[in-house]
Amino acid sequence: MLDAEETAVLPMSPAAAKDGETDDGHGSGPVVAGGPARERKRFRFARRATLRRSVRLLRSFRFEQTEPARFYGGIATDSVHLLGDFFADLTGRDLSGTTVLDVGGGPGYFADEFARAGARYIPVEPDPSEMHAAGITVPAAVRGSGMALPFRDDAVDICFSSNVAEHVPDPWRMADEMVRVTKPGGLVVLSYTVWLGPFGGHETGPWHYLGGEYAARRYRRKHGREPKNRFGVSLFAVPARDGIRWSKRTSASVYAVFPRYHPHWAWWLVRLPVIRELLVSNLVVVAGKPDRPSQSG
């Protein structure tokens, strides 16, 4: 039997979440292993998560360093689909007129795709050199830390972070901040690279399997320069286990936890405590911020 803290979260429809359908029948918390797996088919995004999509995204990874616009362009399109589908599941609306906060938005590669979807896109990035790295101007861009977002409570419709948590020394503080700034009834989506997955070491992989410091030293010897993502400084070992633990303690209503780049029929991998660390290359946590209870009297 799996330990309760290690039990993987299964995808859950927003309708089931609102009805209080849970693993323990007590009307709170996410569905966990042993819960109603049939709820998975209700997600719009599951229909989009095909093997062809997985192959296309995985092939694009080889361009991350050499042609970043090409790589991030594909990820941006996929991100709009991901957020749009889950936001429609949650609210019945598309992204038109929504405010989307992208935590760790970097140079703004995602801006055009979200604009085409009708959303107001606001990237937050702490590193000014990263913000201007691609020469893209995003008028709404904000310099700030994900661990202390410079926004008031309940400020945005959707708060999103893609492949950033592994670059933050306290990613779960960042995740809590994402929930804080999201409006009641809004959507929170956190997607990050799992350390022991094939892409955990970023450009230093696959040598990160022998340790982050070793991988960084080897990269420096081979290339004559430091890696962009320096272990212990701008790259940290974040396991899938920690994302699942956060999904169980957050005040948000968690609807799904799944491997981002896998086809939907392989989403069950998150249920296997050891296997998921090696095979779930990117973990996604999808949550809704509960509406405030109505005031009476």
mmCIF file of C-alpha atoms in Angstrom:
data_model
loop_
_atom_site.group_PDB
_atom_site.id
_atom_site.type_symbol
_atom_site.label_atom_id
_atom_site.label_comp_id
_atom_site.label_asym_id
_atom_site.label_seq_id
_atom_site.Cartn_x
_atom_site.Cartn_y
_atom_site.Cartn_z
ATOM 1 C CA MET A 1 0.000 0.000 0.000
ATOM 2 C CA LEU A 2 1.255 3.481 -0.817
ATOM 3 C CA ASP A 3 1.926 5.904 1.960
ATOM 4 C CA ALA A 4 -0.818 8.554 2.104
ATOM 5 C CA GLU A 5 1.667 11.345 1.434
ATOM 6 C CA GLU A 6 3.062 9.545 -1.585
ATOM 7 C CA THR A 7 -0.240 8.596 -3.197
ATOM 8 C CA ALA A 8 -0.521 10.212 -6.632
ATOM 9 C CA VAL A 9 -3.331 12.550 -7.512
ATOM 10 C CA LEU A 10 -5.609 11.467 -10.323
ATOM 11 C CA PRO A 11 -7.220 13.922 -12.728
ATOM 12 C CA MET A 12 -10.592 15.173 -11.533
ATOM 13 C CA SER A 13 -13.257 17.168 -13.288
ATOM 14 C CA PRO A 14 -14.163 20.590 -11.890
ATOM 15 C CA ALA A 15 -17.769 19.454 -11.647
ATOM 16 C CA ALA A 16 -16.728 16.590 -9.389
ATOM 17 C CA ALA A 17 -14.587 18.929 -7.305
ATOM 18 C CA LYS A 18 -17.517 21.284 -6.759
ATOM 19 C CA ASP A 19 -19.699 18.357 -5.752
ATOM 20 C CA GLY A 20 -17.143 17.366 -3.103
ATOM 21 C CA GLU A 21 -16.311 14.017 -4.702
ATOM 22 C CA THR A 22 -13.072 12.932 -3.035
ATOM 23 C CA ASP A 23 -11.072 9.873 -2.178
ATOM 24 C CA ASP A 24 -12.302 9.774 1.394
ATOM 25 C CA GLY A 25 -15.893 10.888 0.861
ATOM 26 C CA HIS A 26 -15.548 13.792 3.275
ATOM 27 C CA GLY A 27 -16.021 16.535 0.706
ATOM 28 C CA SER A 28 -12.543 18.070 0.721
ATOM 29 C CA GLY A 29 -9.234 17.542 -1.014
ATOM 30 C CA PRO A 30 -8.281 16.097 -4.405
ATOM 31 C CA VAL A 31 -9.085 12.716 -5.835
ATOM 32 C CA VAL A 32 -6.239 10.304 -5.137
ATOM 33 C CA ALA A 33 -5.314 6.809 -6.232
ATOM 34 C CA GLY A 34 -8.302 4.600 -5.787
ATOM 35 C CA GLY A 35 -10.671 7.449 -6.651
ATOM 36 C CA PRO A 36 -12.924 7.595 -9.712
ATOM 37 C CA ALA A 37 -10.554 7.232 -12.651
ATOM 38 C CA ARG A 38 -13.478 7.718 -15.019
ATOM 39 C CA GLU A 39 -13.275 11.455 -14.252
ATOM 40 C CA ARG A 40 -10.161 11.677 -16.414
ATOM 41 C CA LYS A 41 -12.034 11.529 -19.715
ATOM 42 C CA ARG A 42 -13.917 14.733 -18.938
ATOM 43 C CA PHE A 43 -10.879 16.943 -19.481
ATOM 44 C CA ARG A 44 -10.792 18.742 -22.813
ATOM 45 C CA PHE A 45 -7.012 18.811 -22.735
ATOM 46 C CA ALA A 46 -6.839 15.003 -22.512
ATOM 47 C CA ARG A 47 -8.216 14.821 -26.052
ATOM 48 C CA ARG A 48 -5.393 17.106 -27.185
ATOM 49 C CA ALA A 49 -2.696 15.100 -25.359
ATOM 50 C CA THR A 50 -1.914 12.683 -28.171
ATOM 51 C CA LEU A 51 1.226 10.752 -29.009
ATOM 52 C CA ARG A 52 1.772 13.005 -32.028
ATOM 53 C CA ARG A 53 1.754 16.078 -29.771
ATOM 54 C CA SER A 54 4.225 14.417 -27.401
ATOM 55 C CA VAL A 55 6.648 13.583 -30.199
ATOM 56 C CA ARG A 56 6.401 17.105 -31.638
ATOM 57 C CA LEU A 57 7.170 18.753 -28.289
ATOM 58 C CA LEU A 58 9.992 16.377 -27.403
ATOM 59 C CA ARG A 59 11.652 16.939 -30.778
ATOM 60 C CA SER A 60 11.553 20.685 -30.219
ATOM 61 C CA PHE A 61 13.736 20.410 -27.104
ATOM 62 C CA ARG A 62 16.882 20.136 -29.188
ATOM 63 C CA PHE A 63 16.359 23.747 -30.291
ATOM 64 C CA GLU A 64 16.116 25.221 -26.769
ATOM 65 C CA GLN A 65 19.680 26.562 -26.749
ATOM 66 C CA THR A 66 20.303 27.074 -30.488
ATOM 67 C CA GLU A 67 16.908 28.393 -31.661
ATOM 68 C CA PRO A 68 15.012 29.470 -28.540
ATOM 69 C CA ALA A 69 12.294 31.311 -30.469
ATOM 70 C CA ARG A 70 11.441 28.106 -32.317
ATOM 71 C CA PHE A 71 11.422 26.042 -29.142
ATOM 72 C CA TYR A 72 9.452 28.484 -26.996
ATOM 73 C CA GLY A 73 7.035 29.219 -29.818
ATOM 74 C CA GLY A 74 5.863 25.629 -29.748
ATOM 75 C CA ILE A 75 5.673 25.589 -25.968
ATOM 76 C CA ALA A 76 3.712 28.862 -26.043
ATOM 77 C CA THR A 77 1.082 27.431 -28.375
ATOM 78 C CA ASP A 78 0.786 24.341 -26.208
ATOM 79 C CA SER A 79 0.489 26.513 -23.085
ATOM 80 C CA VAL A 80 -2.405 28.480 -24.568
ATOM 81 C CA HIS A 81 -4.158 25.198 -25.354
ATOM 82 C CA LEU A 82 -3.466 23.879 -21.855
ATOM 83 C CA LEU A 83 -4.770 26.962 -20.065
ATOM 84 C CA GLY A 84 -7.621 27.509 -22.465
ATOM 85 C CA ASP A 85 -8.929 23.970 -22.101
ATOM 86 C CA PHE A 86 -8.760 23.880 -18.320
ATOM 87 C CA PHE A 87 -10.177 27.385 -17.971
ATOM 88 C CA ALA A 88 -13.101 26.324 -20.174
ATOM 89 C CA ASP A 89 -13.572 23.232 -17.986
ATOM 90 C CA LEU A 90 -13.564 25.419 -14.892
ATOM 91 C CA THR A 91 -15.638 28.379 -16.047
ATOM 92 C CA GLY A 92 -17.229 27.529 -19.376
ATOM 93 C CA ARG A 93 -15.423 30.527 -20.952
ATOM 94 C CA ASP A 94 -12.477 30.928 -23.298
ATOM 95 C CA LEU A 95 -9.432 33.112 -22.627
ATOM 96 C CA SER A 96 -10.922 36.267 -24.179
ATOM 97 C CA GLY A 97 -10.776 39.139 -21.713
ATOM 98 C CA THR A 98 -8.866 37.203 -19.070
ATOM 99 C CA THR A 99 -5.729 38.424 -17.316
ATOM 100 C CA VAL A 100 -2.981 35.799 -17.417
ATOM 101 C CA LEU A 101 0.015 36.171 -15.116
ATOM 102 C CA ASP A 102 3.037 34.179 -16.314
ATOM 103 C CA VAL A 103 5.444 33.682 -13.400
ATOM 104 C CA GLY A 104 8.961 33.473 -14.790
ATOM 105 C CA GLY A 105 7.877 34.681 -18.207
ATOM 106 C CA GLY A 106 11.451 35.392 -19.322
ATOM 107 C CA PRO A 107 11.835 37.414 -22.530
ATOM 108 C CA GLY A 108 8.128 37.221 -23.401
ATOM 109 C CA TYR A 109 8.058 34.454 -26.003
ATOM 110 C CA PHE A 110 4.483 33.589 -24.951
ATOM 111 C CA ALA A 111 3.050 37.096 -25.343
ATOM 112 C CA ASP A 112 1.880 36.873 -28.963
ATOM 113 C CA GLU A 113 0.135 33.541 -28.511
ATOM 114 C CA PHE A 114 -1.865 34.738 -25.519
ATOM 115 C CA ALA A 115 -2.709 37.991 -27.315
ATOM 116 C CA ARG A 116 -4.100 35.979 -30.224
ATOM 117 C CA ALA A 117 -6.308 34.140 -27.738
ATOM 118 C CA GLY A 118 -7.673 37.485 -26.518
ATOM 119 C CA ALA A 119 -5.972 37.440 -23.115
ATOM 120 C CA ARG A 120 -4.074 40.210 -21.364
ATOM 121 C CA TYR A 121 -0.662 38.668 -20.792
ATOM 122 C CA ILE A 122 1.592 39.819 -17.929
ATOM 123 C CA PRO A 123 4.998 38.158 -17.574
ATOM 124 C CA VAL A 124 6.912 38.441 -14.295
ATOM 125 C CA GLU A 125 10.678 37.907 -14.380
ATOM 126 C CA PRO A 126 13.331 38.690 -11.713
ATOM 127 C CA ASP A 127 16.345 38.818 -14.061
ATOM 128 C CA PRO A 128 16.505 41.973 -16.240
ATOM 129 C CA SER A 129 18.999 40.373 -18.637
ATOM 130 C CA GLU A 130 16.580 37.496 -19.188
ATOM 131 C CA MET A 131 13.701 39.906 -19.762
ATOM 132 C CA HIS A 132 15.566 41.568 -22.650
ATOM 133 C CA ALA A 133 17.406 38.514 -23.970
ATOM 134 C CA ALA A 134 15.262 38.096 -27.090
ATOM 135 C CA GLY A 135 14.660 41.765 -27.843
ATOM 136 C CA ILE A 136 10.918 41.323 -27.346
ATOM 137 C CA THR A 137 8.953 44.216 -25.878
ATOM 138 C CA VAL A 138 6.022 43.253 -23.683
ATOM 139 C CA PRO A 139 4.435 46.478 -22.364
ATOM 140 C CA ALA A 140 2.909 44.776 -19.323
ATOM 141 C CA ALA A 141 6.121 42.999 -18.247
ATOM 142 C CA VAL A 142 6.948 43.276 -14.549
ATOM 143 C CA ARG A 143 10.279 42.708 -12.840
ATOM 144 C CA GLY A 144 9.735 40.753 -9.667
ATOM 145 C CA SER A 145 10.302 37.518 -7.789
ATOM 146 C CA GLY A 146 7.930 34.599 -8.038
ATOM 147 C CA MET A 147 8.452 34.018 -4.328
ATOM 148 C CA ALA A 148 7.052 37.482 -3.539
ATOM 149 C CA LEU A 149 4.815 38.415 -6.447
ATOM 150 C CA PRO A 150 4.321 42.202 -6.648
ATOM 151 C CA PHE A 151 0.543 41.917 -7.017
ATOM 152 C CA ARG A 152 -2.329 42.267 -4.616
ATOM 153 C CA ASP A 153 -4.455 39.316 -3.534
ATOM 154 C CA ASP A 154 -7.053 38.098 -6.046
ATOM 155 C CA ALA A 155 -5.573 40.108 -8.921
ATOM 156 C CA VAL A 156 -5.646 37.810 -11.987
ATOM 157 C CA ASP A 157 -7.919 35.288 -13.630
ATOM 158 C CA ILE A 158 -5.165 32.785 -14.388
ATOM 159 C CA CYS A 159 -1.730 32.340 -12.837
ATOM 160 C CA PHE A 160 0.636 30.141 -14.766
ATOM 161 C CA SER A 161 4.236 29.020 -14.527
ATOM 162 C CA SER A 162 6.030 26.862 -17.084
ATOM 163 C CA ASN A 163 9.442 25.301 -16.447
ATOM 164 C CA VAL A 164 10.326 27.783 -13.722
ATOM 165 C CA ALA A 165 9.915 26.006 -10.372
ATOM 166 C CA GLU A 166 13.185 24.102 -10.866
ATOM 167 C CA HIS A 167 14.988 27.458 -11.082
ATOM 168 C CA VAL A 168 13.612 28.767 -7.783
ATOM 169 C CA PRO A 169 15.154 27.974 -4.373
ATOM 170 C CA ASP A 170 11.703 27.743 -2.742
ATOM 171 C CA PRO A 171 9.285 26.654 -5.484
ATOM 172 C CA TRP A 172 6.413 25.917 -3.096
ATOM 173 C CA ARG A 173 6.516 29.402 -1.690
ATOM 174 C CA MET A 174 6.157 30.521 -5.302
ATOM 175 C CA ALA A 175 3.233 28.125 -5.778
ATOM 176 C CA ASP A 176 1.511 29.577 -2.704
ATOM 177 C CA GLU A 177 2.043 33.075 -4.107
ATOM 178 C CA MET A 178 0.443 31.982 -7.364
ATOM 179 C CA VAL A 179 -2.668 30.903 -5.482
ATOM 180 C CA ARG A 180 -2.705 34.146 -3.485
ATOM 181 C CA VAL A 181 -2.797 36.450 -6.510
ATOM 182 C CA THR A 182 -5.435 34.435 -8.377
ATOM 183 C CA LYS A 183 -9.045 35.548 -8.158
ATOM 184 C CA PRO A 184 -11.594 33.287 -6.471
ATOM 185 C CA GLY A 185 -12.939 31.058 -9.208
ATOM 186 C CA GLY A 186 -9.699 31.476 -11.184
ATOM 187 C CA LEU A 187 -7.183 28.962 -12.465
ATOM 188 C CA VAL A 188 -3.666 28.096 -11.250
ATOM 189 C CA VAL A 189 -1.376 25.948 -13.433
ATOM 190 C CA LEU A 190 2.130 25.029 -12.300
ATOM 191 C CA SER A 191 4.324 23.042 -14.703
ATOM 192 C CA TYR A 192 7.941 22.185 -13.912
ATOM 193 C CA THR A 193 10.836 19.949 -14.955
ATOM 194 C CA VAL A 194 11.364 16.952 -12.688
ATOM 195 C CA TRP A 195 14.980 16.598 -11.573
ATOM 196 C CA LEU A 196 15.443 12.876 -12.199
ATOM 197 C CA GLY A 197 13.679 13.011 -15.542
ATOM 198 C CA PRO A 198 15.693 13.051 -18.781
ATOM 199 C CA PHE A 199 15.632 16.869 -18.972
ATOM 200 C CA GLY A 200 16.225 17.563 -15.271
ATOM 201 C CA GLY A 201 19.786 18.725 -15.804
ATOM 202 C CA HIS A 202 18.833 20.975 -18.721
ATOM 203 C CA GLU A 203 21.966 21.567 -20.809
ATOM 204 C CA THR A 204 24.120 19.623 -18.308
ATOM 205 C CA GLY A 205 22.111 16.425 -18.721
ATOM 206 C CA PRO A 206 22.270 13.487 -18.671
ATOM 207 C CA TRP A 207 25.239 13.906 -16.344
ATOM 208 C CA HIS A 208 22.957 15.322 -13.634
ATOM 209 C CA TYR A 209 22.200 11.691 -12.777
ATOM 210 C CA LEU A 210 25.688 11.638 -11.264
ATOM 211 C CA GLY A 211 25.000 14.816 -9.306
ATOM 212 C CA GLY A 212 24.295 18.432 -10.136
ATOM 213 C CA GLU A 213 27.766 19.661 -9.168
ATOM 214 C CA TYR A 214 29.464 16.971 -11.212
ATOM 215 C CA ALA A 215 27.314 17.812 -14.233
ATOM 216 C CA ALA A 216 28.139 21.525 -13.926
ATOM 217 C CA ARG A 217 31.897 20.869 -13.655
ATOM 218 C CA ARG A 218 31.821 18.550 -16.645
ATOM 219 C CA TYR A 219 29.965 21.125 -18.708
ATOM 220 C CA ARG A 220 32.537 23.788 -17.800
ATOM 221 C CA ARG A 221 35.450 21.513 -18.757
ATOM 222 C CA LYS A 222 33.875 20.582 -22.086
ATOM 223 C CA HIS A 223 32.592 24.006 -23.181
ATOM 224 C CA GLY A 224 34.970 26.388 -21.421
ATOM 225 C CA ARG A 225 32.150 28.311 -19.781
ATOM 226 C CA GLU A 226 29.600 27.935 -17.024
ATOM 227 C CA PRO A 227 26.252 26.422 -17.945
ATOM 228 C CA LYS A 228 23.358 28.857 -18.177
ATOM 229 C CA ASN A 229 21.557 26.854 -15.511
ATOM 230 C CA ARG A 230 24.028 26.514 -12.622
ATOM 231 C CA PHE A 231 23.135 23.829 -10.108
ATOM 232 C CA GLY A 232 22.481 25.251 -6.652
ATOM 233 C CA VAL A 233 22.264 28.805 -7.999
ATOM 234 C CA SER A 234 19.747 28.850 -10.849
ATOM 235 C CA LEU A 235 18.865 25.158 -11.066
ATOM 236 C CA PHE A 236 17.585 22.998 -8.227
ATOM 237 C CA ALA A 237 16.632 19.370 -7.742
ATOM 238 C CA VAL A 238 12.816 19.395 -7.559
ATOM 239 C CA PRO A 239 11.226 15.935 -7.524
ATOM 240 C CA ALA A 240 7.732 15.006 -8.686
ATOM 241 C CA ARG A 241 7.039 13.932 -5.112
ATOM 242 C CA ASP A 242 7.213 17.526 -3.874
ATOM 243 C CA GLY A 243 4.674 18.755 -6.403
ATOM 244 C CA ILE A 244 2.251 16.045 -5.342
ATOM 245 C CA ARG A 245 2.792 16.917 -1.686
ATOM 246 C CA TRP A 246 2.050 20.564 -2.430
ATOM 247 C CA SER A 247 -1.109 19.566 -4.298
ATOM 248 C CA LYS A 248 -2.351 17.905 -1.110
ATOM 249 C CA ARG A 249 -1.720 20.838 1.215
ATOM 250 C CA THR A 250 -2.659 23.833 -0.923
ATOM 251 C CA SER A 251 -5.845 25.753 -0.181
ATOM 252 C CA ALA A 252 -6.718 25.579 -3.888
ATOM 253 C CA SER A 253 -8.908 22.808 -5.293
ATOM 254 C CA VAL A 254 -6.635 20.512 -7.278
ATOM 255 C CA TYR A 255 -8.283 19.088 -10.400
ATOM 256 C CA ALA A 256 -5.413 17.257 -12.065
ATOM 257 C CA VAL A 257 -1.788 16.264 -11.703
ATOM 258 C CA PHE A 258 -0.247 14.714 -14.791
ATOM 259 C CA PRO A 259 2.924 14.509 -16.935
ATOM 260 C CA ARG A 260 2.782 17.426 -19.334
ATOM 261 C CA TYR A 261 4.552 15.953 -22.340
ATOM 262 C CA HIS A 262 2.999 12.488 -22.187
ATOM 263 C CA PRO A 263 -0.060 11.305 -24.115
ATOM 264 C CA HIS A 264 -3.169 11.098 -21.942
ATOM 265 C CA TRP A 265 -3.064 7.316 -21.789
ATOM 266 C CA ALA A 266 0.262 7.543 -19.905
ATOM 267 C CA TRP A 267 -0.922 10.015 -17.260
ATOM 268 C CA TRP A 268 -1.202 7.140 -14.782
ATOM 269 C CA LEU A 269 2.592 7.278 -14.352
ATOM 270 C CA VAL A 270 2.154 9.915 -11.639
ATOM 271 C CA ARG A 271 0.659 7.181 -9.460
ATOM 272 C CA LEU A 272 3.980 5.280 -9.201
ATOM 273 C CA PRO A 273 6.233 6.851 -6.537
ATOM 274 C CA VAL A 274 9.633 5.777 -7.899
ATOM 275 C CA ILE A 275 8.860 5.396 -11.589
ATOM 276 C CA ARG A 276 7.382 8.895 -11.853
ATOM 277 C CA GLU A 277 10.679 10.489 -10.826
ATOM 278 C CA LEU A 278 12.390 8.919 -13.836
ATOM 279 C CA LEU A 279 9.634 8.980 -16.456
ATOM 280 C CA VAL A 280 7.501 12.032 -15.656
ATOM 281 C CA SER A 281 9.780 14.600 -17.245
ATOM 282 C CA ASN A 282 7.473 17.525 -16.488
ATOM 283 C CA LEU A 283 4.783 17.562 -13.805
ATOM 284 C CA VAL A 284 1.669 19.733 -14.133
ATOM 285 C CA VAL A 285 -0.565 20.688 -11.219
ATOM 286 C CA VAL A 286 -3.899 22.221 -12.228
ATOM 287 C CA ALA A 287 -5.972 23.893 -9.519
ATOM 288 C CA GLY A 288 -8.870 26.272 -9.110
ATOM 289 C CA LYS A 289 -9.056 28.887 -6.415
ATOM 290 C CA PRO A 290 -12.311 28.358 -4.538
ATOM 291 C CA ASP A 291 -14.935 31.081 -4.568
ATOM 292 C CA ARG A 292 -15.299 32.877 -1.281
ATOM 293 C CA PRO A 293 -18.313 31.781 0.754
ATOM 294 C CA SER A 294 -21.193 34.229 0.429
ATOM 295 C CA GLN A 295 -21.604 36.684 3.274
ATOM 296 C CA SER A 296 -24.921 36.577 5.077
ATOM 297 C CA GLY A 297 -26.490 38.792 7.693
#
